[in-house]
Amino acid sequence: MEKGYIDYIIRSENSIIKKWMEFGASGWRLNVIDELPDEFIELIRTRMQEINKDTILLGDTWDDASNKISYSKRRKYLQGREVQAVTNYPLRESLINFTKGYIKSDRFKNKVMSLYENYPRESFYANTNIIGTNDTERILTVLDENVELLKLIIVIQFTLPGVPLIYYGDETGLKGGKEPDNRKSYPWGKENKELMVFYKKIISIRNAEDGLKKGDLNIFEIDSDVFAFERNYENEKVIILVNVSNEQKLIKDINLNGSYVNLFNISEKYKFVGNNSIVTVFPHNFKILKKI
């Protein structure tokens, strides 16, 4: 690596890293880390933590970063000296495939659990869960402008482990195909207000529930068109049911013994006795049930 460049970016007193962190930057995202040497990424991480131990370094990669091979070399992204987390493009692909009906819930479960098992727990919970970025078509365009399906993807994105990331404009229903159509400006005055309210609601639910941020993950297999999973943290228990089909589903293979409230509609409450629990999930709909 060229010493002058390393000094300019990392080591000198006026380096890019030092300057912007002293201005208040709390972390960095390295674009296309596949193109950066491991040694370079490690130097950045070391310098960042010398300045502020609470900073975070994110890596941008399209693949499973835990076993990534780039330029015939197995990368060391998640071995403790480089990035703490990455962009979760593999999850995005599976989310889209499940929501559009290309794969069923059992296959989706396998995809999620593969990532869960491959990544260090700390990284899995810190990965940015994305459904759109500057490198992809707009999510609403990918979903054939179906807002109902978009809402289902958003629910899963915000309730699985990881940090949900919103690409500007997606929350307004902005559409766009391949570049540069996906980088259109924010649609001031033409926002989809209903979708924005939905986003605000799911954000408030996630922010309020430690179980959705820190909880363990348990995925059920109950129906091929319903993705059902549980988040547990200390005494908190939240169950998420997402029905991507055009049919009403009766969910009866989960032990829900106890009282629950639907966090998305707190007037909707349930009390189950014993193991014979039945919950109805309407077509293209969902429930976020918290045990109370």
PDB file of N, CA and C in Angstrom, residues 47-82:
ATOM      1  N   ARG A  47      -7.430   2.854  13.688  1.00  0.00           N
ATOM      2  CA  ARG A  47      -7.349   4.305  13.870  1.00  0.00           C
ATOM      3  C   ARG A  47      -8.663   4.867  14.407  1.00  0.00           C
ATOM      4  N   MET A  48      -9.768   4.365  13.919  1.00  0.00           N
ATOM      5  CA  MET A  48     -11.069   4.820  14.405  1.00  0.00           C
ATOM      6  C   MET A  48     -11.214   4.586  15.903  1.00  0.00           C
ATOM      7  N   GLN A  49     -10.822   3.405  16.344  1.00  0.00           N
ATOM      8  CA  GLN A  49     -11.010   3.076  17.752  1.00  0.00           C
ATOM      9  C   GLN A  49     -10.002   3.772  18.657  1.00  0.00           C
ATOM     10  N   GLU A  50      -8.880   4.199  18.085  1.00  0.00           N
ATOM     11  CA  GLU A  50      -7.964   5.036  18.852  1.00  0.00           C
ATOM     12  C   GLU A  50      -8.610   6.389  19.165  1.00  0.00           C
ATOM     13  N   ILE A  51      -9.415   6.866  18.220  1.00  0.00           N
ATOM     14  CA  ILE A  51     -10.068   8.167  18.380  1.00  0.00           C
ATOM     15  C   ILE A  51     -11.334   8.041  19.228  1.00  0.00           C
ATOM     16  N   ASN A  52     -12.116   6.996  18.981  1.00  0.00           N
ATOM     17  CA  ASN A  52     -13.374   6.796  19.698  1.00  0.00           C
ATOM     18  C   ASN A  52     -13.706   5.310  19.703  1.00  0.00           C
ATOM     19  N   LYS A  53     -13.681   4.705  20.872  1.00  0.00           N
ATOM     20  CA  LYS A  53     -13.912   3.263  20.976  1.00  0.00           C
ATOM     21  C   LYS A  53     -15.347   2.871  20.631  1.00  0.00           C
ATOM     22  N   ASP A  54     -16.254   3.830  20.667  1.00  0.00           N
ATOM     23  CA  ASP A  54     -17.664   3.513  20.417  1.00  0.00           C
ATOM     24  C   ASP A  54     -18.068   3.686  18.957  1.00  0.00           C
ATOM     25  N   THR A  55     -17.100   3.878  18.082  1.00  0.00           N
ATOM     26  CA  THR A  55     -17.412   4.074  16.674  1.00  0.00           C
ATOM     27  C   THR A  55     -17.677   2.732  15.989  1.00  0.00           C
ATOM     28  N   ILE A  56     -18.282   2.792  14.797  1.00  0.00           N
ATOM     29  CA  ILE A  56     -18.597   1.556  14.075  1.00  0.00           C
ATOM     30  C   ILE A  56     -18.127   1.650  12.631  1.00  0.00           C
ATOM     31  N   LEU A  57     -17.637   0.531  12.126  1.00  0.00           N
ATOM     32  CA  LEU A  57     -17.178   0.438  10.744  1.00  0.00           C
ATOM     33  C   LEU A  57     -18.045  -0.579  10.011  1.00  0.00           C
ATOM     34  N   LEU A  58     -18.746  -0.124   8.974  1.00  0.00           N
ATOM     35  CA  LEU A  58     -19.623  -0.977   8.180  1.00  0.00           C
ATOM     36  C   LEU A  58     -18.994  -1.260   6.824  1.00  0.00           C
ATOM     37  N   GLY A  59     -19.246  -2.452   6.315  1.00  0.00           N
ATOM     38  CA  GLY A  59     -18.738  -2.811   5.000  1.00  0.00           C
ATOM     39  C   GLY A  59     -19.860  -3.040   4.015  1.00  0.00           C
ATOM     40  N   ASP A  60     -19.669  -2.607   2.790  1.00  0.00           N
ATOM     41  CA  ASP A  60     -20.650  -2.795   1.727  1.00  0.00           C
ATOM     42  C   ASP A  60     -20.227  -3.977   0.876  1.00  0.00           C
ATOM     43  N   THR A  61     -21.016  -5.060   0.945  1.00  0.00           N
ATOM     44  CA  THR A  61     -20.744  -6.229   0.119  1.00  0.00           C
ATOM     45  C   THR A  61     -22.061  -6.900  -0.233  1.00  0.00           C
ATOM     46  N   TRP A  62     -22.122  -7.534  -1.402  1.00  0.00           N
ATOM     47  CA  TRP A  62     -23.371  -8.131  -1.882  1.00  0.00           C
ATOM     48  C   TRP A  62     -23.537  -9.580  -1.441  1.00  0.00           C
ATOM     49  N   ASP A  63     -22.517 -10.145  -0.833  1.00  0.00           N
ATOM     50  CA  ASP A  63     -22.536 -11.574  -0.524  1.00  0.00           C
ATOM     51  C   ASP A  63     -22.502 -11.817   0.979  1.00  0.00           C
ATOM     52  N   ASP A  64     -22.567 -13.082   1.337  1.00  0.00           N
ATOM     53  CA  ASP A  64     -22.390 -13.484   2.732  1.00  0.00           C
ATOM     54  C   ASP A  64     -20.949 -13.175   3.123  1.00  0.00           C
ATOM     55  N   ALA A  65     -20.780 -12.190   3.983  1.00  0.00           N
ATOM     56  CA  ALA A  65     -19.430 -11.713   4.318  1.00  0.00           C
ATOM     57  C   ALA A  65     -18.655 -12.683   5.192  1.00  0.00           C
ATOM     58  N   SER A  66     -19.339 -13.658   5.764  1.00  0.00           N
ATOM     59  CA  SER A  66     -18.652 -14.581   6.677  1.00  0.00           C
ATOM     60  C   SER A  66     -17.754 -15.567   5.944  1.00  0.00           C
ATOM     61  N   ASN A  67     -18.032 -15.805   4.671  1.00  0.00           N
ATOM     62  CA  ASN A  67     -17.214 -16.761   3.915  1.00  0.00           C
ATOM     63  C   ASN A  67     -16.863 -16.224   2.530  1.00  0.00           C
ATOM     64  N   LYS A  68     -16.724 -14.904   2.453  1.00  0.00           N
ATOM     65  CA  LYS A  68     -16.474 -14.242   1.174  1.00  0.00           C
ATOM     66  C   LYS A  68     -15.065 -14.535   0.646  1.00  0.00           C
ATOM     67  N   ILE A  69     -14.986 -14.863  -0.641  1.00  0.00           N
ATOM     68  CA  ILE A  69     -13.705 -15.013  -1.318  1.00  0.00           C
ATOM     69  C   ILE A  69     -13.629 -13.946  -2.402  1.00  0.00           C
ATOM     70  N   SER A  70     -12.587 -13.134  -2.349  1.00  0.00           N
ATOM     71  CA  SER A  70     -12.403 -12.056  -3.313  1.00  0.00           C
ATOM     72  C   SER A  70     -10.980 -12.102  -3.838  1.00  0.00           C
ATOM     73  N   TYR A  71     -10.841 -12.073  -5.166  1.00  0.00           N
ATOM     74  CA  TYR A  71      -9.531 -12.179  -5.812  1.00  0.00           C
ATOM     75  C   TYR A  71      -8.776 -13.417  -5.315  1.00  0.00           C
ATOM     76  N   SER A  72      -9.521 -14.543  -5.262  1.00  0.00           N
ATOM     77  CA  SER A  72      -8.976 -15.859  -4.885  1.00  0.00           C
ATOM     78  C   SER A  72      -8.459 -15.897  -3.450  1.00  0.00           C
ATOM     79  N   LYS A  73      -8.940 -15.010  -2.614  1.00  0.00           N
ATOM     80  CA  LYS A  73      -8.478 -14.955  -1.229  1.00  0.00           C
ATOM     81  C   LYS A  73      -9.678 -14.884  -0.298  1.00  0.00           C
ATOM     82  N   ARG A  74      -9.673 -15.754   0.725  1.00  0.00           N
ATOM     83  CA  ARG A  74     -10.739 -15.703   1.714  1.00  0.00           C
ATOM     84  C   ARG A  74     -10.561 -14.464   2.579  1.00  0.00           C
ATOM     85  N   ARG A  75     -11.613 -13.663   2.673  1.00  0.00           N
ATOM     86  CA  ARG A  75     -11.518 -12.405   3.367  1.00  0.00           C
ATOM     87  C   ARG A  75     -11.723 -12.555   4.878  1.00  0.00           C
ATOM     88  N   LYS A  76     -11.237 -11.555   5.615  1.00  0.00           N
ATOM     89  CA  LYS A  76     -11.236 -11.605   7.076  1.00  0.00           C
ATOM     90  C   LYS A  76     -12.143 -10.535   7.692  1.00  0.00           C
ATOM     91  N   TYR A  77     -13.184 -10.184   6.961  1.00  0.00           N
ATOM     92  CA  TYR A  77     -14.025  -9.058   7.364  1.00  0.00           C
ATOM     93  C   TYR A  77     -14.492  -9.131   8.811  1.00  0.00           C
ATOM     94  N   LEU A  78     -14.947 -10.322   9.229  1.00  0.00           N
ATOM     95  CA  LEU A  78     -15.667 -10.441  10.502  1.00  0.00           C
ATOM     96  C   LEU A  78     -14.876 -11.203  11.562  1.00  0.00           C
ATOM     97  N   GLN A  79     -13.557 -11.154  11.474  1.00  0.00           N
ATOM     98  CA  GLN A  79     -12.721 -11.878  12.435  1.00  0.00           C
ATOM     99  C   GLN A  79     -12.236 -10.987  13.575  1.00  0.00           C
ATOM    100  N   GLY A  80     -12.857  -9.827  13.722  1.00  0.00           N
ATOM    101  CA  GLY A  80     -12.593  -8.992  14.886  1.00  0.00           C
ATOM    102  C   GLY A  80     -11.684  -7.803  14.669  1.00  0.00           C
ATOM    103  N   ARG A  81     -11.019  -7.723  13.500  1.00  0.00           N
ATOM    104  CA  ARG A  81     -10.074  -6.629  13.262  1.00  0.00           C
ATOM    105  C   ARG A  81     -10.530  -5.682  12.146  1.00  0.00           C
ATOM    106  N   GLU A  82     -11.596  -6.021  11.463  1.00  0.00           N
ATOM    107  CA  GLU A  82     -12.033  -5.197  10.332  1.00  0.00           C
ATOM    108  C   GLU A  82     -13.418  -4.606  10.606  1.00  0.00           C
TER     109      GLU A  82
END
